[in-house]
Short mmCIF file of C-alpha atoms in Angstrom, two decimals:
data_model
loop_
_atom_site.label_atom_id
_atom_site.label_comp_id
_atom_site.label_asym_id
_atom_site.label_seq_id
_atom_site.Cartn_x
_atom_site.Cartn_y
_atom_site.Cartn_z
CA MET A 372 8.57 12.04 -23.39
CA GLU A 373 9.44 8.67 -21.90
CA ARG A 374 6.85 8.03 -19.20
CA ARG A 375 9.05 6.98 -15.97
CA SER A 376 7.28 4.27 -13.75
CA VAL A 377 5.72 4.81 -10.60
CA ILE A 378 6.78 2.74 -7.55
CA VAL A 379 3.44 2.95 -4.89
CA ALA A 380 3.58 1.63 -1.41
CA GLY A 381 0.09 0.74 -0.53
CA PHE A 382 -0.83 0.10 2.71
CA GLY A 383 -3.43 -1.62 5.13
CA PHE A 384 -4.06 -1.21 8.83
CA ARG A 385 -5.85 -1.40 11.78
CA ARG A 386 -7.42 1.59 13.55
CA ASP A 387 -5.16 1.69 16.38
CA ALA A 388 -1.78 1.36 14.28
CA THR A 389 1.09 3.89 14.50
CA LEU A 390 3.36 5.82 12.32
CA ASP A 391 5.93 3.30 13.15
CA ALA A 392 4.36 0.40 12.26
CA LEU A 393 3.57 1.59 8.82
CA ARG A 394 7.53 2.60 8.57
CA THR A 395 8.23 -0.65 9.73
CA ALA A 396 6.28 -2.49 7.12
CA LEU A 397 7.38 0.10 4.11
CA ARG A 398 10.81 -0.72 5.15
CA GLU A 399 10.42 -4.23 5.39
CA ALA A 400 8.40 -4.36 1.25
CA GLN A 401 10.62 -1.70 0.37
CA GLU A 402 13.83 -4.20 0.97
CA GLY A 403 15.79 -4.50 -2.30
CA HIS A 404 13.36 -3.16 -4.59
CA PRO A 405 13.38 0.64 -6.32
CA ASP A 406 12.51 3.81 -4.29
CA VAL A 407 8.79 4.39 -3.85
CA THR A 408 7.33 7.52 -5.93
CA ALA A 409 4.13 7.64 -3.78
CA VAL A 410 1.92 5.78 -0.99
CA ALA A 411 -1.64 4.95 -1.26
CA ALA A 412 -4.18 3.75 1.26
CA PRO A 413 -8.30 3.48 1.67
CA HIS A 414 -9.77 7.28 1.50
CA ASP A 415 -11.05 6.69 4.79
CA LYS A 416 -7.37 5.72 6.34
CA LEU A 417 -5.32 8.56 4.74
CA ALA A 418 -4.49 10.68 7.72
CA LEU A 419 -2.00 8.38 9.28
CA VAL A 420 -0.60 7.70 5.55
CA SER A 421 -0.55 11.13 4.65
CA ALA A 422 1.78 11.46 7.92
CA LEU A 423 4.14 8.66 6.60
CA ALA A 424 4.04 10.69 3.40
CA GLU A 425 4.62 14.21 4.73
CA THR A 426 7.74 12.67 6.39
CA LEU A 427 8.82 11.14 3.05
CA GLY A 428 8.23 13.76 1.07
CA LEU A 429 5.86 11.76 -1.36
CA PRO A 430 2.24 12.18 -2.72
CA VAL A 431 -0.23 10.23 -1.37
CA ILE A 432 -2.85 8.64 -3.36
CA ALA A 433 -6.57 7.76 -2.05
CA VAL A 434 -8.46 4.28 -3.36
CA SER A 435 -11.93 3.88 -3.47
CA PRO A 436 -13.58 0.94 -1.49
CA GLY A 437 -15.29 0.00 -5.08
CA THR A 438 -11.51 -0.09 -6.57
CA LEU A 439 -10.18 -2.12 -3.88
CA GLN A 440 -12.92 -4.83 -3.72
CA ARG A 441 -12.42 -5.41 -7.77
CA THR A 442 -8.67 -5.63 -7.39
CA ASP A 443 -7.39 -8.89 -7.50
CA THR A 444 -4.47 -10.00 -5.31
CA PRO A 445 -2.31 -12.73 -4.59
CA THR A 446 -3.04 -12.89 -1.07
CA GLN A 447 -6.61 -13.68 0.36
CA SER A 448 -6.39 -12.52 3.94
CA VAL A 449 -9.52 -13.31 6.29
CA ALA A 450 -9.49 -10.23 7.95
CA SER A 451 -9.51 -8.03 4.81
CA LEU A 452 -11.83 -9.85 3.09
CA ALA A 453 -14.09 -9.37 6.25
CA ALA A 454 -13.38 -5.86 6.70
CA ARG A 455 -13.16 -4.52 3.00
CA ARG A 456 -13.79 -7.44 0.69
CA ALA A 457 -10.47 -7.41 -0.56
CA GLY A 458 -7.96 -10.15 -0.83
CA SER A 459 -5.11 -7.95 0.76
CA VAL A 460 -5.90 -3.81 1.37
CA ALA A 461 -2.27 -3.29 0.80
CA GLU A 462 -1.99 -4.71 -2.33
CA ALA A 463 -5.02 -3.56 -3.40
CA SER A 464 -3.96 -0.31 -2.70
CA ALA A 465 -0.69 -0.28 -4.33
CA LEU A 466 -1.73 -2.00 -7.60
CA ALA A 467 -4.63 0.21 -8.13
CA ALA A 468 -2.76 3.45 -7.41
CA ALA A 469 0.14 2.15 -9.61
CA GLY A 470 -2.37 2.29 -12.52
CA PRO A 471 -3.73 -0.13 -15.37
CA GLY A 472 -0.92 -2.87 -15.84
CA ALA A 473 0.76 -2.48 -12.60
CA ARG A 474 2.41 -5.50 -11.13
CA LEU A 475 3.32 -6.37 -7.29
CA LEU A 476 6.99 -5.91 -6.63
CA ALA A 477 6.50 -7.00 -3.30
CA THR A 478 3.13 -8.64 -1.78
CA ARG A 479 2.12 -7.72 1.54
CA HIS A 480 4.32 -7.42 4.68
CA ILE A 481 3.16 -7.32 7.91
CA SER A 482 4.55 -5.01 10.75
CA PRO A 483 5.90 -7.12 13.95
CA ASP A 484 3.14 -5.91 15.65
CA ARG A 485 0.51 -6.95 13.20
CA MET A 486 -1.04 -3.68 13.01
CA ALA A 487 -0.02 -2.54 9.31
CA THR A 488 0.79 -4.28 6.00
CA CYS A 489 2.46 -2.79 3.06
CA ALA A 490 3.22 -4.26 -0.70
CA ILE A 491 4.90 -2.27 -3.37
CA ALA A 492 3.48 -1.95 -6.95
CA GLN A 493 5.18 -0.72 -10.41
CA GLY A 494 3.18 0.86 -12.90
CA LEU A 495 3.25 3.75 -15.42
CA PRO A 496 1.35 7.24 -14.53
CA ALA A 497 -1.57 7.62 -16.84
#
């Protein structure tokens, strides 16, 4: 049986981010890449991401704090390092949720209001 690749949009965002900020960051990160098949975020930030996932008809993947911290990311944001001890929450969420051997298709894109980031990763399902 052939395993299809998963395309995960990972999100990082501030407490006051809006659904529109997530949508905009996703739209910018998604440009030129395959359609997203799942969305991911830190487990304590799932409410807003779940609302987005529901509108898109996609599953949501929760990422633990330890997994975020152990996932190497090309971006090293001072704010993300201070808040989560992860270089980029969006990139780490996407990579972790896409599984072992995942690769980034798009590094983090920041919404115009600077409230949300989105990165896209591709991997194989477990």
